[in-house]
Short mmCIF file of C-alpha atoms in Angstrom, two decimals:
data_model
loop_
_atom_site.label_atom_id
_atom_site.label_comp_id
_atom_site.label_asym_id
_atom_site.label_seq_id
_atom_site.Cartn_x
_atom_site.Cartn_y
_atom_site.Cartn_z
CA MET N 1 1.43 64.36 -46.07
CA ARG N 2 2.71 66.50 -43.29
CA ASP N 3 1.74 63.80 -40.77
CA ARG N 4 3.81 61.10 -42.43
CA LEU N 5 6.34 60.94 -39.61
CA LEU N 6 3.64 60.76 -37.00
CA ILE N 7 1.72 58.05 -38.85
CA PHE N 8 4.70 55.82 -39.52
CA SER N 9 6.17 56.17 -36.05
CA GLY N 10 2.72 55.37 -34.65
CA LEU N 11 2.49 52.31 -36.88
CA LEU N 12 5.95 51.22 -35.80
CA VAL N 13 4.98 51.50 -32.13
CA PHE N 14 1.83 49.49 -32.82
CA VAL N 15 3.67 46.70 -34.65
CA ALA N 16 6.32 46.57 -31.93
CA GLY N 17 3.60 46.39 -29.28
CA ALA N 18 1.60 43.74 -31.12
CA ALA N 19 4.71 41.65 -31.61
CA PHE N 20 5.61 41.94 -27.93
CA PRO N 21 5.26 38.19 -27.23
CA MET N 22 7.78 37.44 -29.93
CA TRP N 23 10.28 40.03 -28.65
CA GLN N 24 9.85 38.75 -25.16
CA GLY N 25 10.40 35.17 -26.30
CA ILE N 26 13.57 36.10 -28.14
CA ALA N 27 14.80 38.09 -25.17
CA ALA N 28 14.13 35.22 -22.77
CA LYS N 29 15.82 32.79 -25.20
CA THR N 30 12.84 30.46 -25.32
CA SER N 31 12.29 28.27 -28.30
CA THR N 32 9.34 26.53 -29.88
CA ARG N 33 11.08 23.20 -29.62
CA GLY N 34 9.48 20.54 -27.45
CA PRO N 35 11.10 19.14 -24.33
CA ASP N 36 14.38 17.39 -24.86
CA LEU N 37 13.41 13.90 -23.69
CA LYS N 38 15.78 11.06 -23.06
CA LEU N 39 13.96 8.31 -24.91
CA PRO N 40 14.35 4.67 -23.95
CA ALA N 41 17.31 3.21 -25.73
CA ASN N 42 16.27 -0.42 -25.91
CA GLN N 43 12.47 -0.24 -26.12
CA LYS N 44 10.44 0.81 -29.13
CA ALA N 45 6.89 0.38 -27.83
CA CYS N 46 5.22 1.37 -24.60
CA VAL N 47 2.44 -0.47 -22.76
CA ALA N 48 0.04 1.60 -24.87
CA PRO N 49 0.33 3.54 -28.15
CA ARG N 50 2.38 6.69 -27.88
CA SER N 51 -0.52 9.01 -28.57
CA TYR N 52 -2.54 7.40 -25.80
CA MET N 53 0.34 7.59 -23.35
CA ARG N 54 0.89 11.26 -24.16
CA ALA N 55 -2.70 12.13 -23.47
CA ALA N 56 -3.68 9.69 -20.79
CA HIS N 57 -0.66 8.23 -19.00
CA MET N 58 -2.05 9.56 -15.74
CA GLN N 59 -5.28 7.60 -16.16
CA LEU N 60 -3.31 4.49 -17.01
CA LEU N 61 -1.13 4.93 -13.93
CA ILE N 62 -4.15 5.44 -11.69
CA GLY N 63 -5.66 2.28 -13.17
CA TRP N 64 -2.47 0.37 -12.48
CA ARG N 65 -2.45 1.69 -8.96
CA GLU N 66 -6.02 0.60 -8.26
CA SER N 67 -5.60 -2.82 -9.82
CA ALA N 68 -2.31 -3.59 -8.08
CA VAL N 69 -2.99 -2.17 -4.64
CA ARG N 70 -6.69 -2.77 -4.19
CA GLU N 71 -7.49 -5.63 -6.52
CA HIS N 72 -4.14 -7.36 -6.32
CA ARG N 73 -3.79 -7.87 -10.07
CA LEU N 74 -0.07 -7.55 -10.57
CA ARG N 75 0.13 -8.25 -14.32
CA TYR N 76 -1.06 -5.92 -17.05
CA THR N 77 -1.80 -7.15 -20.55
CA ALA N 78 -0.98 -4.44 -23.05
CA TYR N 79 -2.89 -3.66 -26.23
CA ASP N 80 -0.50 -5.80 -28.24
CA GLY N 81 -0.95 -8.81 -25.96
CA LYS N 82 2.33 -8.45 -24.10
CA SER N 83 2.18 -8.92 -20.35
CA TYR N 84 3.86 -6.48 -17.99
CA LYS N 85 4.40 -6.40 -14.26
CA VAL N 86 2.44 -3.53 -12.75
CA SER N 87 5.19 -1.44 -11.22
CA LEU N 88 6.09 2.20 -11.63
CA THR N 89 9.68 1.83 -10.48
CA ASN N 90 10.48 -1.57 -11.91
CA THR N 91 8.51 -1.57 -15.17
CA CYS N 92 8.04 2.05 -16.29
CA LEU N 93 11.45 3.20 -15.15
CA GLY N 94 13.42 0.00 -14.70
CA GLN N 95 12.48 -1.72 -17.95
CA CYS N 96 12.00 1.24 -20.21
CA HIS N 97 12.38 4.90 -19.39
CA GLY N 98 15.45 4.62 -17.21
CA SER N 99 15.12 7.62 -14.98
CA LYS N 100 12.44 10.05 -14.01
CA GLU N 101 14.84 12.96 -14.43
CA GLY N 102 15.46 12.28 -18.12
CA PHE N 103 11.86 11.60 -19.08
CA CYS N 104 9.07 12.48 -16.66
CA ASP N 105 10.63 15.63 -15.24
CA ARG N 106 11.67 17.15 -18.55
CA CYS N 107 8.18 17.03 -20.00
CA HIS N 108 6.52 18.06 -16.77
CA SER N 109 8.77 21.06 -16.36
CA TYR N 110 8.31 21.96 -20.04
CA VAL N 111 4.56 22.29 -19.51
CA ALA N 112 5.16 23.92 -16.12
CA LEU N 113 3.55 21.13 -14.12
CA SER N 114 4.79 20.45 -10.66
CA PRO N 115 6.12 16.90 -10.46
CA PRO N 116 3.41 14.55 -9.18
CA TYR N 117 3.85 13.25 -5.66
CA CYS N 118 4.35 9.68 -6.92
CA TRP N 119 8.01 10.13 -6.11
CA ASP N 120 7.50 10.92 -2.44
CA CYS N 121 7.16 7.17 -1.98
CA HIS N 122 8.06 5.45 -5.25
CA GLN N 123 11.71 5.33 -6.05
CA ASP N 124 13.12 6.80 -9.21
CA SER N 125 15.92 4.33 -9.61
CA SER N 126 15.91 0.59 -9.74
CA SER N 127 19.53 -0.12 -9.23
CA GLY N 128 18.97 -3.66 -8.05
CA PRO N 129 17.72 -5.11 -4.82
CA ALA N 130 19.48 -4.38 -1.58
CA THR N 131 20.86 -7.51 -0.02
CA MET N 132 20.77 -9.00 3.42
CA ALA N 133 24.54 -8.73 3.55
CA SER N 134 24.51 -4.98 3.04
CA ALA N 135 21.73 -4.68 5.61
CA THR N 136 23.76 -6.63 8.11
CA ALA N 137 26.76 -4.45 7.48
CA ALA N 138 24.73 -1.28 7.89
CA GLY N 139 22.88 -2.61 10.92
CA ARG N 140 26.04 -3.45 12.78
CA THR N 141 27.87 -0.21 12.23
CA PRO N 142 27.27 2.14 15.14
CA MET F 1 -69.14 -12.64 -16.06
CA LYS F 2 -69.68 -9.18 -14.83
CA ILE F 3 -67.04 -7.33 -12.80
CA THR F 4 -68.09 -4.46 -10.66
CA ARG F 5 -65.89 -1.43 -10.39
CA LYS F 6 -65.12 -2.36 -6.77
CA ASP F 7 -63.99 -5.88 -7.79
CA PHE F 8 -61.82 -4.49 -10.59
CA LEU F 9 -60.03 -2.10 -8.24
CA ARG F 10 -59.57 -4.87 -5.70
CA ILE F 11 -58.01 -7.26 -8.24
CA ALA F 12 -55.80 -4.58 -9.79
CA GLY F 13 -54.54 -3.38 -6.41
CA GLY F 14 -53.92 -6.88 -5.17
CA SER F 15 -51.89 -7.92 -8.20
CA MET F 16 -49.81 -4.76 -8.05
CA LEU F 17 -49.03 -5.42 -4.40
CA ALA F 18 -48.08 -9.03 -5.20
CA ALA F 19 -45.71 -7.99 -8.02
CA GLY F 20 -44.11 -5.24 -5.96
CA GLY F 21 -43.81 -7.45 -2.89
CA GLY F 22 -42.04 -10.20 -4.86
CA LYS F 23 -39.46 -7.76 -6.15
CA PHE F 24 -38.94 -6.35 -2.67
CA VAL F 25 -38.33 -9.79 -1.18
CA LYS F 26 -35.88 -10.63 -3.98
CA THR F 27 -33.86 -7.43 -3.44
CA ILE F 28 -33.73 -7.95 0.30
CA SER F 29 -32.52 -11.53 0.00
CA ALA F 30 -29.91 -10.59 -2.61
CA ALA F 31 -28.59 -7.84 -0.35
CA ALA F 32 -28.40 -10.22 2.58
CA GLN F 33 -26.44 -12.79 0.60
CA ALA F 34 -23.96 -10.38 -0.96
CA PRO F 35 -20.66 -10.27 0.88
CA SER F 36 -20.44 -7.10 2.89
CA ALA F 37 -16.84 -6.17 2.44
CA GLY F 38 -14.54 -3.52 1.13
CA PRO F 39 -12.90 -3.36 -2.24
CA GLY F 40 -10.25 -5.86 -1.24
CA SER F 41 -12.50 -8.88 -0.94
CA LYS F 42 -13.87 -9.05 -4.44
CA SER F 43 -10.46 -8.64 -5.86
CA ALA F 44 -8.50 -11.15 -3.91
CA ALA F 45 -10.91 -13.84 -4.98
CA LYS F 46 -10.41 -12.76 -8.56
CA GLY F 47 -6.69 -12.17 -8.37
CA GLY F 48 -5.30 -15.50 -7.32
CA GLY F 49 -5.68 -15.48 -3.53
CA THR F 50 -8.03 -18.28 -2.60
CA THR F 51 -10.86 -17.47 -0.27
CA ALA F 52 -10.09 -20.48 1.89
CA GLN F 53 -6.94 -18.81 3.15
CA ARG F 54 -6.14 -17.10 6.37
CA TRP F 55 -2.47 -16.37 6.78
CA GLY F 56 -1.19 -16.67 10.31
CA MET F 57 1.96 -16.91 12.32
CA ALA F 58 3.16 -18.68 15.43
CA ILE F 59 6.05 -17.28 17.46
CA ASP F 60 7.93 -19.80 19.56
CA PHE F 61 9.01 -18.49 22.99
CA GLU F 62 11.49 -21.30 23.44
CA LYS F 63 13.31 -20.85 20.17
CA CYS F 64 13.41 -17.06 20.06
CA ARG F 65 16.97 -16.17 20.99
CA LYS F 66 17.64 -13.29 23.37
CA GLY F 67 19.29 -10.29 21.82
CA CYS F 68 18.73 -11.49 18.27
CA ASP F 69 17.02 -9.06 15.92
CA ASP F 70 17.38 -10.85 12.59
CA CYS F 71 13.65 -10.69 11.90
CA ILE F 72 13.47 -6.98 12.62
CA ARG F 73 16.44 -6.17 10.43
CA ALA F 74 15.13 -8.33 7.60
CA CYS F 75 11.81 -6.51 7.78
CA ARG F 76 13.44 -3.09 7.74
CA LEU F 77 15.37 -4.07 4.65
CA ALA F 78 12.47 -5.72 2.87
CA HIS F 79 10.06 -2.86 3.32
CA ASN F 80 12.20 0.24 3.73
CA VAL F 81 11.15 0.65 7.34
CA PRO F 82 12.95 3.69 8.73
CA GLN F 83 14.96 3.58 11.94
CA ILE F 84 13.94 6.67 13.86
CA PRO F 85 15.67 7.10 17.21
CA ASP F 86 12.83 9.12 18.79
CA SER F 87 10.52 6.51 20.31
CA ALA F 88 7.53 8.84 20.04
CA ARG F 89 7.97 9.12 16.30
CA GLU F 90 9.38 5.71 15.41
CA VAL F 91 7.93 3.48 12.72
CA LYS F 92 7.33 -0.15 13.65
CA TRP F 93 6.40 -3.17 11.57
CA ILE F 94 7.90 -5.93 13.68
CA TRP F 95 9.58 -4.93 16.91
CA GLU F 96 10.37 -6.09 20.44
CA GLU F 97 8.30 -5.57 23.58
CA PRO F 98 8.81 -6.85 27.13
CA TYR F 99 6.71 -9.90 27.99
CA GLU F 100 4.65 -7.91 30.52
CA LYS F 101 3.54 -5.50 27.82
CA VAL F 102 2.81 -8.17 25.26
CA PHE F 103 0.56 -10.06 27.66
CA PRO F 104 -0.57 -7.52 30.27
CA SER F 105 -3.43 -9.71 31.52
CA GLN F 106 -1.30 -12.81 31.96
CA ARG F 107 0.58 -11.45 34.95
CA THR F 108 0.78 -13.90 37.81
CA ASP F 109 2.49 -13.51 41.15
CA TYR F 110 4.81 -16.47 40.77
CA GLY F 111 4.95 -16.95 37.04
CA ARG F 112 7.75 -18.39 35.05
CA GLN F 113 10.79 -16.40 36.02
CA ASP F 114 12.47 -16.76 32.65
CA LEU F 115 9.53 -15.07 30.93
CA ALA F 116 9.58 -12.04 33.23
CA GLY F 117 11.59 -9.31 31.59
CA SER F 118 12.18 -11.23 28.40
CA ARG F 119 11.48 -9.47 25.16
CA LEU F 120 9.31 -10.85 22.40
CA PRO F 121 8.86 -9.93 18.77
CA VAL F 122 5.47 -8.37 18.12
CA LEU F 123 3.85 -7.35 14.86
CA CYS F 124 0.44 -6.65 13.39
CA ASN F 125 -1.92 -9.45 14.40
CA HIS F 126 -3.87 -9.35 11.13
CA CYS F 127 -7.04 -9.73 13.14
CA ALA F 128 -10.06 -11.64 11.97
CA ASP F 129 -12.17 -8.63 12.94
CA PRO F 130 -9.74 -5.73 12.69
CA PRO F 131 -10.86 -2.59 14.56
CA CYS F 132 -8.51 -0.43 12.49
CA VAL F 133 -10.41 -1.35 9.33
CA ARG F 134 -13.71 -0.54 10.91
CA VAL F 135 -12.74 3.02 11.81
CA CYS F 136 -10.87 4.02 8.64
CA PRO F 137 -12.93 6.79 7.04
CA THR F 138 -11.41 6.41 3.57
CA GLN F 139 -11.12 2.61 3.31
CA ALA F 140 -7.39 3.08 3.04
CA THR F 141 -7.00 -0.06 5.11
CA TRP F 142 -8.95 -3.24 4.62
CA LYS F 143 -8.85 -6.95 5.24
CA ARG F 144 -8.09 -9.07 2.22
CA ASP F 145 -9.74 -12.42 1.62
CA ASP F 146 -6.58 -14.17 2.71
CA GLY F 147 -6.77 -12.49 6.11
CA ILE F 148 -4.06 -9.89 5.59
CA VAL F 149 -4.93 -6.46 6.90
CA THR F 150 -3.34 -4.22 4.32
CA MET F 151 -2.98 -0.55 3.49
CA ASP F 152 -3.45 1.64 0.46
CA TYR F 153 -1.01 4.44 1.21
CA HIS F 154 -2.39 6.44 -1.70
CA ARG F 155 -5.71 6.74 0.03
CA CYS F 156 -4.51 7.29 3.61
CA ILE F 157 -5.24 10.81 4.77
CA GLY F 158 -3.23 10.48 7.98
CA CYS F 159 -6.16 10.91 10.38
CA ARG F 160 -4.74 8.18 12.67
CA TYR F 161 -8.11 6.79 13.74
CA CYS F 162 -6.68 3.34 13.00
CA MET F 163 -3.81 3.95 15.41
CA VAL F 164 -6.29 4.79 18.14
CA ALA F 165 -8.40 1.75 17.30
CA CYS F 166 -5.57 -0.79 17.19
CA PRO F 167 -5.16 -2.31 20.67
CA TYR F 168 -1.71 -3.63 19.81
CA GLY F 169 0.04 -0.44 18.69
CA SER F 170 0.83 -2.05 15.39
CA ARG F 171 0.44 1.10 13.35
CA SER F 172 2.89 3.95 13.02
CA PHE F 173 2.49 7.44 11.69
CA ASN F 174 5.05 9.17 9.51
CA TRP F 175 5.58 12.49 11.22
CA PHE F 176 8.18 13.51 8.65
CA ASP F 177 9.76 12.22 5.48
CA PRO F 178 11.14 8.80 6.47
CA ARG F 179 13.66 8.57 3.64
CA PRO F 180 16.68 9.99 5.50
CA TYR F 181 16.21 7.26 8.12
CA ILE F 182 16.13 4.33 5.70
CA LYS F 183 19.50 2.64 5.32
CA PRO F 184 20.06 0.82 3.09
CA VAL F 185 17.21 1.49 0.69
CA ASN F 186 15.56 -1.43 -1.08
CA SER F 187 15.03 0.14 -4.46
CA GLN F 188 12.56 -2.52 -5.57
CA LEU F 189 9.83 -1.33 -3.24
CA PRO F 190 8.49 2.12 -2.40
CA THR F 191 9.04 3.96 0.84
CA ARG F 192 6.28 5.85 2.60
CA THR F 193 5.82 9.58 2.79
CA LYS F 194 5.11 12.16 5.43
CA GLY F 195 1.55 12.05 6.73
CA VAL F 196 0.54 8.43 6.17
CA VAL F 197 0.12 5.56 8.60
CA GLU F 198 2.02 2.37 7.90
CA LYS F 199 2.01 -1.18 9.19
CA CYS F 200 3.14 -4.76 8.63
CA ASN F 201 1.61 -6.30 5.51
CA PHE F 202 2.71 -9.93 6.14
CA CYS F 203 4.95 -9.47 3.10
CA GLU F 204 2.03 -9.77 0.72
CA GLU F 205 4.31 -9.11 -2.25
CA ARG F 206 6.52 -12.03 -1.24
CA LEU F 207 3.53 -14.29 -0.66
CA ALA F 208 2.34 -13.46 -4.18
CA ASP F 209 5.67 -14.80 -5.43
CA GLY F 210 5.34 -17.92 -3.29
CA LEU F 211 7.93 -16.83 -0.73
CA LEU F 212 7.67 -16.74 3.05
CA PRO F 213 7.61 -13.37 4.82
CA ALA F 214 11.04 -11.79 5.22
CA CYS F 215 11.04 -12.11 9.03
CA VAL F 216 10.16 -15.82 8.89
CA GLU F 217 12.86 -16.47 6.33
CA ALA F 218 15.45 -14.49 8.30
CA CYS F 219 14.91 -16.32 11.61
CA GLN F 220 17.71 -18.83 11.93
CA GLN F 221 16.15 -20.38 15.04
CA LYS F 222 12.95 -21.12 13.10
CA ALA F 223 11.06 -19.44 15.92
CA LEU F 224 8.59 -17.92 13.48
CA VAL F 225 6.20 -20.36 11.83
CA PHE F 226 4.02 -19.12 9.02
CA GLY F 227 1.17 -20.68 7.11
CA ASN F 228 -2.49 -20.92 6.28
CA LEU F 229 -4.55 -21.17 9.46
CA ASN F 230 -7.44 -22.69 7.51
CA ASP F 231 -5.30 -25.57 6.27
CA GLU F 232 -4.99 -28.33 8.87
CA GLY F 233 -1.75 -29.59 7.36
CA SER F 234 0.03 -26.24 7.34
CA ALA F 235 3.16 -25.67 9.41
CA VAL F 236 1.46 -23.14 11.62
CA ARG F 237 -1.48 -25.44 12.39
CA GLN F 238 0.89 -28.28 13.22
CA ALA F 239 2.77 -26.01 15.59
CA LEU F 240 -0.49 -24.88 17.21
CA ARG F 241 -1.64 -28.49 17.65
CA ALA F 242 1.58 -29.55 19.30
CA ARG F 243 1.98 -26.69 21.76
CA TYR F 244 -0.02 -24.47 24.07
CA ALA F 245 -0.55 -21.20 22.25
CA VAL F 246 -1.79 -17.79 23.35
CA GLN F 247 -2.97 -14.78 21.41
CA ARG F 248 -2.55 -11.18 22.46
CA GLN F 249 -5.62 -9.95 24.30
CA PRO F 250 -8.10 -12.36 22.73
CA GLU F 251 -10.77 -11.05 25.11
CA LEU F 252 -11.07 -7.98 22.89
CA GLY F 253 -12.66 -10.11 20.20
CA THR F 254 -10.30 -9.06 17.45
CA GLY F 255 -9.24 -12.62 16.62
CA PRO F 256 -5.49 -12.22 16.16
CA SER F 257 -3.81 -14.40 13.54
CA VAL F 258 -0.49 -14.25 15.39
CA PHE F 259 0.00 -16.87 18.10
CA TYR F 260 2.66 -17.27 20.75
CA LEU F 261 3.77 -20.81 21.57
CA VAL F 262 4.45 -20.96 25.31
#
């Protein structure tokens, strides 16, 4: 048993090395908790079951895009028979999720996905329509 | 009855030819009858727009007031059209051009003096045979069944063939992010992004709600008349019946849906 010290210190180094991901996680202060989403306050159900939306919201959105832009079908009938206007800004955000920052972005950044380029054109707030009066005011100011 | 081998082959071959030929003729005739159009056509028929429609506009020279830009401002607001000061990079849906540029072939030596130098509103003509649609390599632009030449900005790759093809300059390219130039922003509708071409869409989203286009609604002089060109009772057809009307460069064969009442 003269090698006891050597064996145990070797074992210790091995365990420490094997557990490296855990040490690293603790050091970087990560947690196993999911993203902290801001859930819709006044809506319980989405246009599709939650599990489907989690897995396939991108397919649903592409389908909405094709049907609205190319086929000009502006209403979507959900699985429960409810009818929704096909609109990312006004329905997804405006009616339900509120803001992209509190919902879309948090999950996307949690899974280290770059935000999709939807938002280069689509607006992430639906704070009400601009009016002709405000346009006139802005148009006349030099 | 005895059939020789030669007769049998003859009958078998002949019947095979007849069956194959019938199928061939059927396929050919079906292909000839099918409407040859992009993805827009099937849909519009399905999605509410009647096929008997062709939206059009008449612009009244007499009523259009000098110096007034209500229609242009209404359009900017309705569709988040940016105001870019650089004329080489500007984005135009409805805008003003001098009479000589709107009708370059109508120049006469002693024409009406009040027309010379006057400025007219111009916009996409929503042609019956749009050259921009023909050249688009991705079918990002197409003509709907109701005559509106529309865009799918998702599919536009920014190649600008359509801008070259359009004889009226009705298409604009986004050289940079237009958002800083949009004031105020209409949050109900999207903006465009860098690298896509954009154009007037005859306010298709307003038409779907039963409203007139924003420019028509904004014109206090009622110089813009809008309606279904295929409906004899529509406002635009009444205006065209009552007055002498010209289209922009009709000799090109594009069939503009925008008319100017002289």
